[in-house]
GROMACS .gro file of C-alpha atoms in nm:
model
  488
    1LEU     CA    1  20.063  -8.617  11.968
    2ALA     CA    2  20.272  -8.656  11.653
    3GLU     CA    3  20.558  -8.812  11.851
    4GLY     CA    4  20.324  -9.053  12.029
    5LYS     CA    5  20.403  -8.915  12.375
    6HIS     CA    6  20.039  -8.835  12.459
    7THR     CA    7  19.697  -8.955  12.356
    8ILE     CA    8  19.413  -8.730  12.245
    9ASN     CA    9  19.220  -8.806  12.564
   10GLU     CA   10  19.521  -8.706  12.775
   11GLU     CA   11  19.554  -8.377  12.591
   12ILE     CA   12  19.181  -8.303  12.630
   13GLY     CA   13  19.207  -8.379  13.000
   14LYS     CA   14  19.506  -8.146  13.037
   15SER     CA   15  19.328  -7.863  12.854
   16ARG     CA   16  19.026  -7.895  13.085
   17MET     CA   17  19.243  -7.899  13.395
   18THR     CA   18  19.445  -7.592  13.292
   19ALA     CA   19  19.151  -7.387  13.169
   20SER     CA   20  19.152  -7.056  13.354
   21ASP     CA   21  18.840  -6.891  13.491
   22ASP     CA   22  18.969  -6.565  13.345
   23ASP     CA   23  18.970  -6.710  12.993
   24PRO     CA   24  18.617  -6.688  12.849
   25SER     CA   25  18.712  -6.901  12.551
   26SER     CA   26  18.775  -7.200  12.778
   27ALA     CA   27  18.411  -7.264  12.861
   28ASP     CA   28  18.311  -7.611  12.974
   29PRO     CA   29  18.252  -7.821  12.660
   30HIS     CA   30  17.986  -8.018  12.849
   31GLN     CA   31  17.752  -7.717  12.832
   32PRO     CA   32  17.682  -7.678  12.457
   33LEU     CA   33  17.310  -7.627  12.507
   34PHE     CA   34  17.342  -7.344  12.758
   35PHE     CA   35  17.670  -7.180  12.664
   36HIS     CA   36  17.517  -6.950  12.401
   37LEU     CA   37  17.172  -6.903  12.560
   38PRO     CA   38  17.071  -6.689  12.860
   39PRO     CA   39  17.184  -6.713  13.134
   40TYR     CA   40  17.486  -6.866  12.950
   41GLY     CA   41  17.573  -7.139  13.200
   42GLU     CA   42  17.905  -7.069  13.372
   43HIS     CA   43  18.015  -6.815  13.110
   44LEU     CA   44  17.998  -6.508  13.333
   45GLU     CA   45  18.132  -6.262  13.077
   46ALA     CA   46  17.867  -6.365  12.825
   47ARG     CA   47  17.608  -6.290  13.092
   48GLY     CA   48  17.779  -5.957  13.159
   49TRP     CA   49  17.778  -5.867  12.788
   50ALA     CA   50  17.406  -5.944  12.768
   51PHE     CA   51  17.339  -5.715  13.067
   52ASP     CA   52  17.556  -5.445  12.912
   53SER     CA   53  17.362  -5.464  12.586
   54ILE     CA   54  17.038  -5.416  12.781
   55GLY     CA   55  17.175  -5.095  12.934
   56ARG     CA   56  17.296  -4.966  12.596
   57SER     CA   57  16.957  -5.035  12.439
   58LEU     CA   58  16.774  -4.853  12.718
   59SER     CA   59  17.006  -4.554  12.690
   60VAL     CA   60  16.979  -4.522  12.312
   61VAL     CA   61  16.600  -4.529  12.322
   62GLY     CA   62  16.572  -4.313  12.634
   63ASN     CA   63  16.819  -4.047  12.521
   64ALA     CA   64  16.751  -4.019  12.150
   65VAL     CA   65  16.377  -4.090  12.144
   66PHE     CA   66  16.212  -3.969  12.463
   67VAL     CA   67  16.457  -3.706  12.594
   68GLY     CA   68  16.536  -3.586  12.241
   69THR     CA   69  16.167  -3.530  12.164
   70ALA     CA   70  16.111  -3.344  12.490
   71LEU     CA   71  16.415  -3.122  12.427
   72ILE     CA   72  16.284  -3.012  12.089
   73HIS     CA   73  15.942  -2.926  12.237
   74LEU     CA   74  16.100  -2.730  12.524
   75ALA     CA   75  16.331  -2.547  12.284
   76ARG     CA   76  16.034  -2.459  12.063
   77ASN     CA   77  15.859  -2.312  12.367
   78ASP     CA   78  16.160  -2.093  12.441
   79ALA     CA   79  16.174  -1.986  12.077
   80GLY     CA   80  15.805  -1.887  12.086
   81CYS     CA   81  15.701  -2.129  11.810
   82GLU     CA   82  15.346  -2.245  11.744
   83PRO     CA   83  15.251  -2.614  11.726
   84ASP     CA   84  15.201  -2.770  11.380
   85GLU     CA   85  15.427  -2.508  11.219
   86GLU     CA   86  15.791  -2.525  11.122
   87CYS     CA   87  15.981  -2.327  11.383
   88THR     CA   88  16.197  -2.044  11.248
   89GLY     CA   89  16.278  -1.896  11.590
   90ARG     CA   90  16.590  -1.961  11.794
   91ALA     CA   91  16.667  -2.068  12.149
   92HIS     CA   92  17.019  -2.009  12.283
   93GLY     CA   93  17.126  -1.912  11.933
   94ILE     CA   94  17.015  -2.227  11.748
   95ARG     CA   95  16.696  -2.350  11.587
   96PRO     CA   96  16.519  -2.623  11.789
   97SER     CA   97  16.522  -2.849  11.484
   98SER     CA   98  16.906  -2.853  11.497
   99LEU     CA   99  16.929  -3.012  11.842
  100LEU     CA  100  16.918  -3.380  11.743
  101SER     CA  101  17.139  -3.328  11.438
  102LEU     CA  102  17.404  -3.165  11.660
  103TYR     CA  103  17.376  -3.469  11.888
  104ASN     CA  104  17.427  -3.690  11.582
  105ILE     CA  105  17.733  -3.491  11.472
  106VAL     CA  106  17.901  -3.546  11.809
  107ILE     CA  107  17.826  -3.920  11.798
  108GLY     CA  108  17.965  -3.941  11.446
  109LEU     CA  109  18.285  -3.750  11.522
  110ALA     CA  110  18.337  -3.943  11.846
  111SER     CA  111  18.291  -4.282  11.680
  112SER     CA  112  18.518  -4.213  11.381
  113ALA     CA  113  18.789  -4.052  11.597
  114LEU     CA  114  18.776  -4.294  11.890
  115LEU     CA  115  18.767  -4.630  11.711
  116PRO     CA  116  19.142  -4.640  11.623
  117LEU     CA  117  19.237  -4.506  11.968
  118LEU     CA  118  19.019  -4.756  12.153
  119GLY     CA  119  19.159  -5.035  11.939
  120ALA     CA  120  19.511  -4.936  12.040
  121ILE     CA  121  19.415  -4.933  12.408
  122VAL     CA  122  19.268  -5.282  12.375
  123ASP     CA  123  19.568  -5.420  12.183
  124HIS     CA  124  19.857  -5.256  12.365
  125THR     CA  125  19.751  -5.186  12.728
  126HIS     CA  126  19.591  -5.370  13.020
  127HIS     CA  127  19.349  -5.085  13.096
  128ARG     CA  128  19.048  -5.221  12.908
  129LEU     CA  129  18.842  -5.314  13.215
  130LEU     CA  130  18.943  -4.998  13.405
  131LEU     CA  131  18.833  -4.773  13.118
  132ALA     CA  132  18.508  -4.968  13.082
  133ARG     CA  133  18.432  -4.922  13.452
  134ILE     CA  134  18.516  -4.551  13.452
  135SER     CA  135  18.306  -4.487  13.140
  136ALA     CA  136  18.013  -4.688  13.285
  137VAL     CA  137  18.016  -4.486  13.609
  138ALA     CA  138  18.050  -4.154  13.422
  139TYR     CA  139  17.772  -4.248  13.182
  140CYS     CA  140  17.529  -4.340  13.459
  141ALA     CA  141  17.619  -4.024  13.652
  142ALA     CA  142  17.529  -3.818  13.345
  143LEU     CA  143  17.193  -3.999  13.311
  144PHE     CA  144  17.073  -3.898  13.657
  145PRO     CA  145  17.027  -3.519  13.602
  146MET     CA  146  16.818  -3.590  13.291
  147ILE     CA  147  16.542  -3.719  13.518
  148PHE     CA  148  16.487  -3.358  13.628
  149LEU     CA  149  16.446  -3.219  13.278
  150SER     CA  150  16.231  -2.904  13.277
  151GLN     CA  151  16.171  -2.583  13.086
  152SER     CA  152  16.448  -2.409  13.281
  153THR     CA  153  16.705  -2.691  13.255
  154TRP     CA  154  16.656  -2.816  12.901
  155PHE     CA  155  16.964  -2.646  12.753
  156ALA     CA  156  17.193  -2.786  13.026
  157VAL     CA  157  17.042  -3.131  12.967
  158ALA     CA  158  17.101  -3.092  12.591
  159ILE     CA  159  17.471  -3.027  12.655
  160LEU     CA  160  17.483  -3.318  12.898
  161LEU     CA  161  17.323  -3.541  12.637
  162ILE     CA  162  17.604  -3.461  12.392
  163VAL     CA  163  17.871  -3.528  12.657
  164ASN     CA  164  17.695  -3.852  12.742
  165ALA     CA  165  17.707  -3.961  12.379
  166PHE     CA  166  18.084  -3.914  12.377
  167ILE     CA  167  18.126  -4.118  12.698
  168GLY     CA  168  17.889  -4.381  12.562
  169TRP     CA  169  18.107  -4.442  12.258
  170ILE     CA  170  18.411  -4.500  12.478
  171HIS     CA  171  18.216  -4.753  12.681
  172THR     CA  172  18.076  -4.923  12.370
  173GLY     CA  173  18.428  -4.960  12.230
  174MET     CA  174  18.549  -5.131  12.546
  175ALA     CA  175  18.245  -5.360  12.558
  176PHE     CA  176  18.285  -5.473  12.196
  177ALA     CA  177  18.651  -5.555  12.260
  178TYR     CA  178  18.533  -5.846  12.479
  179LEU     CA  179  18.295  -5.988  12.218
  180PRO     CA  180  18.542  -6.174  11.989
  181GLU     CA  181  18.702  -6.336  12.295
  182MET     CA  182  18.380  -6.500  12.418
  183SER     CA  183  18.470  -6.825  12.243
  184ASN     CA  184  18.731  -6.980  12.015
  185ASP     CA  185  18.452  -7.161  11.832
  186ARG     CA  186  18.316  -6.936  11.556
  187LYS     CA  187  17.982  -7.117  11.553
  188VAL     CA  188  17.936  -7.060  11.925
  189LEU     CA  189  18.048  -6.699  11.883
  190GLY     CA  190  17.790  -6.652  11.608
  191ARG     CA  191  17.517  -6.794  11.831
  192LEU     CA  192  17.624  -6.568  12.116
  193ASN     CA  193  17.615  -6.267  11.887
  194THR     CA  194  17.268  -6.362  11.766
  195SER     CA  195  17.153  -6.400  12.125
  196PHE     CA  196  17.297  -6.060  12.224
  197THR     CA  197  17.135  -5.893  11.922
  198ALA     CA  198  16.798  -6.046  12.008
  199ILE     CA  199  16.830  -5.927  12.369
  200GLN     CA  200  16.918  -5.574  12.261
  201PHE     CA  201  16.637  -5.561  12.005
  202GLY     CA  202  16.386  -5.711  12.250
  203THR     CA  203  16.490  -5.466  12.522
  204GLY     CA  204  16.431  -5.169  12.293
  205VAL     CA  205  16.087  -5.294  12.193
  206PHE     CA  206  15.986  -5.379  12.551
  207PHE     CA  207  16.112  -5.044  12.683
  208ILE     CA  208  15.913  -4.846  12.426
  209VAL     CA  209  15.597  -5.050  12.489
  210LEU     CA  210  15.640  -5.010  12.866
  211VAL     CA  211  15.693  -4.631  12.857
  212VAL     CA  212  15.416  -4.572  12.603
  213GLY     CA  213  15.180  -4.796  12.801
  214ILE     CA  214  15.246  -4.623  13.134
  215SER     CA  215  15.218  -4.281  12.968
  216ALA     CA  216  14.884  -4.373  12.817
  217ALA     CA  217  14.759  -4.511  13.151
  218CYS     CA  218  14.862  -4.191  13.331
  219GLY     CA  219  14.717  -3.960  13.067
  220TRP     CA  220  15.059  -3.834  12.948
  221VAL     CA  221  15.016  -3.918  12.579
  222ASP     CA  222  15.060  -3.554  12.478
  223ASP     CA  223  15.298  -3.466  12.763
  224SER     CA  224  15.648  -3.519  12.621
  225LEU     CA  225  15.816  -3.385  12.936
  226ALA     CA  226  15.647  -3.632  13.173
  227THR     CA  227  15.714  -3.919  12.932
  228ALA     CA  228  16.084  -3.828  12.910
  229ARG     CA  229  16.117  -3.813  13.288
  230LEU     CA  230  15.951  -4.153  13.320
  231ALA     CA  231  16.178  -4.306  13.055
  232GLN     CA  232  16.496  -4.168  13.211
  233SER     CA  233  16.394  -4.279  13.560
  234ILE     CA  234  16.361  -4.636  13.433
  235ASN     CA  235  16.673  -4.604  13.220
  236PHE     CA  236  16.891  -4.476  13.506
  237THR     CA  237  16.769  -4.724  13.766
  238VAL     CA  238  16.805  -5.035  13.551
  239THR     CA  239  17.134  -4.932  13.390
  240VAL     CA  240  17.305  -4.855  13.722
  241VAL     CA  241  17.212  -5.196  13.860
  242ILE     CA  242  17.298  -5.414  13.561
  243TRP     CA  243  17.611  -5.226  13.454
  244GLY     CA  244  17.739  -5.222  13.811
  245TYR     CA  245  17.690  -5.598  13.835
  246SER     CA  246  17.838  -5.659  13.488
  247TRP     CA  247  18.153  -5.450  13.506
  248PHE     CA  248  18.240  -5.487  13.874
  249VAL     CA  249  18.150  -5.855  13.917
  250LEU     CA  250  18.126  -6.047  13.589
  251PHE     CA  251  18.392  -5.904  13.358
  252LYS     CA  252  18.760  -5.987  13.417
  253PRO     CA  253  19.071  -5.783  13.334
  254ARG     CA  254  19.282  -5.846  13.024
  255GLN     CA  255  19.651  -5.817  12.961
  256ALA     CA  256  19.794  -5.633  12.661
  257MET     CA  257  19.784  -5.851  12.350
  258SER     CA  258  20.101  -5.695  12.208
  259THR     CA  259  20.354  -5.424  12.280
  260VAL     CA  260  20.357  -5.086  12.113
  261PRO     CA  261  20.593  -5.100  11.811
  262ASP     CA  262  20.923  -4.918  11.843
  263GLY     CA  263  20.896  -4.553  11.749
  264SER     CA  264  20.518  -4.548  11.799
  265TRP     CA  265  20.293  -4.415  12.075
  266VAL     CA  266  19.977  -4.580  12.205
  267LEU     CA  267  19.772  -4.270  12.111
  268THR     CA  268  19.884  -4.283  11.748
  269VAL     CA  269  19.957  -4.649  11.672
  270GLY     CA  270  19.587  -4.719  11.596
  271PHE     CA  271  19.576  -4.443  11.336
  272GLN     CA  272  19.902  -4.563  11.182
  273LYS     CA  273  19.765  -4.915  11.146
  274LEU     CA  274  19.445  -4.778  10.994
  275TYR     CA  275  19.647  -4.578  10.741
  276HIS     CA  276  19.858  -4.876  10.634
  277THR     CA  277  19.551  -5.102  10.605
  278SER     CA  278  19.375  -4.840  10.391
  279ILE     CA  279  19.676  -4.814  10.157
  280HIS     CA  280  19.691  -5.194  10.132
  281ILE     CA  281  19.322  -5.216  10.037
  282PHE     CA  282  19.350  -4.936   9.781
  283ASN     CA  283  19.657  -5.088   9.615
  284ASN     CA  284  19.558  -5.455   9.621
  285HIS     CA  285  19.178  -5.479   9.651
  286LYS     CA  286  19.018  -5.204   9.440
  287PRO     CA  287  18.665  -5.357   9.439
  288LEU     CA  288  18.679  -5.380   9.818
  289ALA     CA  289  18.792  -5.017   9.835
  290TRP     CA  290  18.491  -4.908   9.628
  291PHE     CA  291  18.262  -5.116   9.848
  292TYR     CA  292  18.397  -4.954  10.166
  293ALA     CA  293  18.344  -4.613  10.007
  294ALA     CA  294  17.984  -4.710   9.935
  295ILE     CA  295  17.941  -4.821  10.296
  296ALA     CA  296  18.080  -4.490  10.423
  297PHE     CA  297  17.829  -4.283  10.227
  298SER     CA  298  17.523  -4.507  10.256
  299GLU     CA  299  17.563  -4.583  10.627
  300SER     CA  300  17.617  -4.218  10.718
  301ALA     CA  301  17.287  -4.118  10.556
  302THR     CA  302  17.097  -4.416  10.697
  303GLN     CA  303  17.215  -4.347  11.053
  304ALA     CA  304  17.120  -3.979  11.020
  305LEU     CA  305  16.775  -4.068  10.886
  306LEU     CA  306  16.643  -4.179  11.227
  307LEU     CA  307  16.711  -3.856  11.417
  308ILE     CA  308  16.633  -3.631  11.121
  309GLY     CA  309  16.306  -3.821  11.076
  310ILE     CA  310  16.221  -3.767  11.444
  311THR     CA  311  16.297  -3.396  11.409
  312TYR     CA  312  16.081  -3.378  11.096
  313SER     CA  313  15.786  -3.544  11.271
  314ILE     CA  314  15.807  -3.304  11.566
  315GLU     CA  315  15.853  -2.990  11.358
  316LEU     CA  316  15.579  -3.047  11.100
  317LEU     CA  317  15.351  -3.310  11.255
  318ASN     CA  318  15.375  -3.205  11.622
  319PHE     CA  319  15.461  -3.556  11.742
  320SER     CA  320  15.470  -3.610  12.119
  321ALA     CA  321  15.727  -3.834  12.291
  322THR     CA  322  15.470  -4.114  12.296
  323GLU     CA  323  15.411  -4.085  11.921
  324THR     CA  324  15.786  -4.075  11.862
  325GLY     CA  325  15.816  -4.396  12.064
  326ILE     CA  326  15.553  -4.558  11.841
  327THR     CA  327  15.751  -4.440  11.537
  328VAL     CA  328  16.071  -4.608  11.658
  329LEU     CA  329  15.877  -4.922  11.755
  330ILE     CA  330  15.742  -4.947  11.399
  331LEU     CA  331  16.095  -4.890  11.268
  332LEU     CA  332  16.239  -5.171  11.482
  333VAL     CA  333  15.971  -5.425  11.392
  334SER     CA  334  15.977  -5.346  11.020
  335SER     CA  335  16.358  -5.359  11.008
  336SER     CA  336  16.352  -5.714  11.148
  337MET     CA  337  16.105  -5.807  10.877
  338GLY     CA  338  16.319  -5.632  10.616
  339CYS     CA  339  16.601  -5.879  10.680
  340TYR     CA  340  16.400  -6.136  10.482
  341ILE     CA  341  16.387  -5.913  10.173
  342SER     CA  342  16.759  -5.963  10.112
  343PRO     CA  343  16.755  -6.341  10.050
  344PHE     CA  344  16.440  -6.297   9.839
  345SER     CA  345  16.611  -6.035   9.622
  346LEU     CA  346  16.933  -6.236   9.592
  347ARG     CA  347  16.742  -6.513   9.417
  348ARG     CA  348  16.656  -6.267   9.141
  349VAL     CA  349  16.941  -6.016   9.114
  350SER     CA  350  17.308  -5.997   9.211
  351PRO     CA  351  17.407  -5.881   9.562
  352VAL     CA  352  17.541  -5.549   9.432
  353ARG     CA  353  17.221  -5.479   9.236
  354SER     CA  354  17.016  -5.571   9.543
  355ASN     CA  355  17.215  -5.322   9.750
  356GLN     CA  356  17.173  -5.051   9.487
  357LEU     CA  357  16.799  -5.112   9.465
  358CYS     CA  358  16.765  -5.088   9.842
  359LEU     CA  359  16.949  -4.753   9.853
  360PHE     CA  360  16.742  -4.623   9.561
  361LEU     CA  361  16.419  -4.708   9.746
  362LEU     CA  362  16.548  -4.540  10.063
  363GLY     CA  363  16.604  -4.224   9.861
  364VAL     CA  364  16.264  -4.243   9.691
  365SER     CA  365  16.079  -4.293  10.019
  366THR     CA  366  16.267  -4.006  10.185
  367ALA     CA  367  16.179  -3.778   9.896
  368GLY     CA  368  15.819  -3.900   9.927
  369VAL     CA  369  15.805  -3.792  10.291
  370ALA     CA  370  15.939  -3.447  10.206
  371ALA     CA  371  15.693  -3.412   9.918
  372PHE     CA  372  15.371  -3.555  10.063
  373VAL     CA  373  15.390  -3.540  10.447
  374SER     CA  374  15.366  -3.184  10.574
  375ASN     CA  375  15.103  -3.147  10.850
  376ALA     CA  376  14.954  -3.314  11.159
  377ASN     CA  377  14.668  -3.466  10.957
  378GLN     CA  378  14.915  -3.696  10.780
  379LYS     CA  379  15.058  -3.883  11.078
  380GLY     CA  380  14.929  -4.216  10.946
  381LEU     CA  381  15.110  -4.161  10.617
  382PHE     CA  382  15.433  -4.084  10.806
  383TYR     CA  383  15.399  -4.409  11.001
  384LEU     CA  384  15.363  -4.592  10.668
  385PHE     CA  385  15.677  -4.433  10.525
  386ASN     CA  386  15.855  -4.508  10.852
  387ALA     CA  387  15.772  -4.879  10.817
  388PHE     CA  388  15.914  -4.866  10.464
  389TRP     CA  389  16.234  -4.707  10.596
  390GLY     CA  390  16.268  -4.983  10.852
  391ALA     CA  391  16.219  -5.258  10.593
  392CYS     CA  392  16.481  -5.103  10.366
  393GLY     CA  393  16.719  -5.067  10.661
  394GLY     CA  394  16.694  -5.437  10.751
  395TRP     CA  395  16.739  -5.528  10.384
  396LYS     CA  396  17.041  -5.297  10.354
  397TYR     CA  397  17.233  -5.434  10.653
  398THR     CA  398  17.170  -5.795  10.556
  399VAL     CA  399  17.284  -5.765  10.195
  400GLU     CA  400  17.588  -5.551  10.286
  401ARG     CA  401  17.711  -5.807  10.538
  402PHE     CA  402  17.659  -6.081  10.278
  403ILE     CA  403  17.873  -5.889  10.028
  404THR     CA  404  18.137  -5.827  10.296
  405ILE     CA  405  18.188  -6.190  10.390
  406THR     CA  406  18.182  -6.287  10.021
  407ILE     CA  407  18.457  -6.057   9.894
  408ILE     CA  408  18.693  -6.029  10.195
  409PRO     CA  409  19.013  -6.222  10.112
  410GLU     CA  410  19.068  -6.541  10.311
  411GLY     CA  411  19.309  -6.497  10.599
  412GLN     CA  412  19.241  -6.124  10.639
  413ASP     CA  413  18.896  -6.153  10.795
  414ALA     CA  414  18.963  -5.979  11.126
  415GLU     CA  415  19.157  -5.686  10.984
  416LEU     CA  416  18.924  -5.614  10.692
  417MET     CA  417  18.607  -5.669  10.895
  418GLY     CA  418  18.741  -5.403  11.130
  419MET     CA  419  18.777  -5.173  10.830
  420TYR     CA  420  18.417  -5.250  10.735
  421LEU     CA  421  18.301  -5.133  11.079
  422PHE     CA  422  18.520  -4.823  11.058
  423ALA     CA  423  18.392  -4.739  10.709
  424GLY     CA  424  18.039  -4.737  10.850
  425GLN     CA  425  18.137  -4.467  11.101
  426ILE     CA  426  18.393  -4.247  10.931
  427LEU     CA  427  18.139  -4.015  10.761
  428SER     CA  428  17.851  -4.055  11.007
  429TRP     CA  429  17.895  -3.691  11.114
  430LEU     CA  430  17.869  -3.545  10.762
  431PRO     CA  431  17.496  -3.582  10.672
  432PRO     CA  432  17.377  -3.431  11.004
  433LEU     CA  433  17.633  -3.152  10.956
  434VAL     CA  434  17.495  -3.074  10.609
  435PHE     CA  435  17.140  -3.084  10.750
  436THR     CA  436  17.236  -2.854  11.040
  437VAL     CA  437  17.409  -2.599  10.816
  438MET     CA  438  17.110  -2.586  10.582
  439ASN     CA  439  16.868  -2.572  10.873
  440GLU     CA  440  17.055  -2.289  11.047
  441ALA     CA  441  17.069  -2.099  10.718
  442GLY     CA  442  16.689  -2.091  10.713
  443VAL     CA  443  16.632  -2.363  10.453
  444SER     CA  444  16.304  -2.550  10.499
  445ILE     CA  445  16.340  -2.879  10.684
  446ARG     CA  446  16.165  -3.052  10.393
  447ILE     CA  447  16.448  -2.950  10.159
  448SER     CA  448  16.719  -3.013  10.420
  449MET     CA  449  16.596  -3.368  10.462
  450ILE     CA  450  16.637  -3.434  10.089
  451SER     CA  451  17.011  -3.369  10.127
  452LEU     CA  452  17.039  -3.732  10.244
  453LEU     CA  453  16.970  -3.842   9.886
  454ILE     CA  454  17.312  -3.712   9.780
  455PHE     CA  455  17.488  -3.965  10.003
  456TRP     CA  456  17.280  -4.260   9.886
  457PHE     CA  457  17.339  -4.157   9.523
  458VAL     CA  458  17.717  -4.145   9.574
  459ALA     CA  459  17.699  -4.489   9.738
  460ILE     CA  460  17.512  -4.629   9.436
  461VAL     CA  461  17.783  -4.490   9.205
  462CYS     CA  462  18.057  -4.645   9.421
  463LEU     CA  463  17.882  -4.983   9.403
  464GLN     CA  464  17.866  -4.949   9.025
  465CYS     CA  465  18.242  -4.883   9.016
  466MET     CA  466  18.299  -5.186   9.237
  467GLY     CA  467  18.159  -5.430   8.982
  468SER     CA  468  17.995  -5.762   9.064
  469CYS     CA  469  18.077  -5.983   9.362
  470ASP     CA  470  18.224  -6.244   9.125
  471TYR     CA  471  18.454  -5.983   8.977
  472ALA     CA  472  18.557  -5.865   9.324
  473VAL     CA  473  18.641  -6.222   9.433
  474SER     CA  474  18.839  -6.297   9.116
  475ALA     CA  475  19.028  -5.964   9.145
  476THR     CA  476  19.120  -6.050   9.502
  477GLN     CA  477  19.243  -6.396   9.402
  478GLU     CA  478  19.453  -6.250   9.120
  479SER     CA  479  19.603  -5.996   9.359
  480GLN     CA  480  19.693  -6.269   9.610
  481SER     CA  481  19.843  -6.488   9.335
  482ALA     CA  482  20.053  -6.197   9.209
  483ALA     CA  483  20.175  -6.133   9.563
  484VAL     CA  484  20.279  -6.499   9.601
  485VAL     CA  485  20.463  -6.495   9.266
  486GLU     CA  486  20.644  -6.175   9.362
  487LEU     CA  487  20.741  -6.324   9.696
  488GLU     CA  488  20.879  -6.636   9.530
   0.00000   0.00000   0.00000
């Protein structure tokens, strides 16, 4: 163009003619209204990602909510525990109230350990689609036996649930590797991401309403086992169909984006890159380092709160699977409403203070549950606290992402956003581990639940050490200027 050999129209024509069907970023520019909305026009991989998100949403709700609740009730039966009382007995050597926290520990360890490895596979090999297909098939195969959950098979299903969580993280990593490649236009990519999030959220809500409605119609409101079987039957059937269509028809293979550096191995190169990025952040962006530390502690406690809260409601309030489904439904709806608290608070206080206030209220409400909710006559009060948790969760995620995009240095978005995601997973195993150790030692679940406050408190301190967003931005600019001067 600069040399006058081609016109802009000629170049546009050439780019349209050479656009490959295997390149999702080369979508037809004549489809702006449908590209980012279901069914996404001719963008087959966007359609596949939407279907995949539906399956992941069904599995999270089915496994953690309905099957998890049934497992605790079955384990309590084996341990000889009475309803409405905290169970001190053991089944297969563990307390029933430790089941979901053990599940959470495995998810946390798998996510923090697998993220660098999966990133290396995506960057340096062409096996992304193959691994996604294998993990999808293995995951669905592990879902099928859960349909036959019973008093005699509950322990085997509990082990299978943990294995399934590990496989699920591998599959999630492969799926998310396709997301940034959906479009070269960041606005379109943002709209696609919003659409996928809405689909996943809507699927979770619809699934809970459907299962709870059918259970109520069939008279299974207090039958956690029947409700879990129903949920897993729907989960397995739908997931097999849509994941099979997505990963064997819609998604296309990818080539390696780069070669493995000399002297490195594909199994270790991801961890090496993570180490070097961490050292760079610590040496050059101290406020950002403190913020990532705050994310690590706050996110680990917030993720653990859901499953620990479910365990608490079953142990002390004798919640059935249907009532647990209602709990999660309230949590989902209130969290979407909580997203609007963040912009309201930012008009009155700084982003860091807003984040600190949110974490403080999460801690206060959790302590309130432990102090004031202790028997089956207080289910309504637990629902109220649960709505408060959801609102704080939506507020938390919104303000944290605002801080992230504000203080990340320009030109390092992809690398440091990846660190933000990793920071949110690196300690996700620790709060459930602390809870499990205390629970197995015979400490009351009401006291064990309060252990989450430690992590939110540490996060508040880290945010205080970070300073304001303005300070973080100015510190980053000074660091970049110093680097330029040194280079010159």
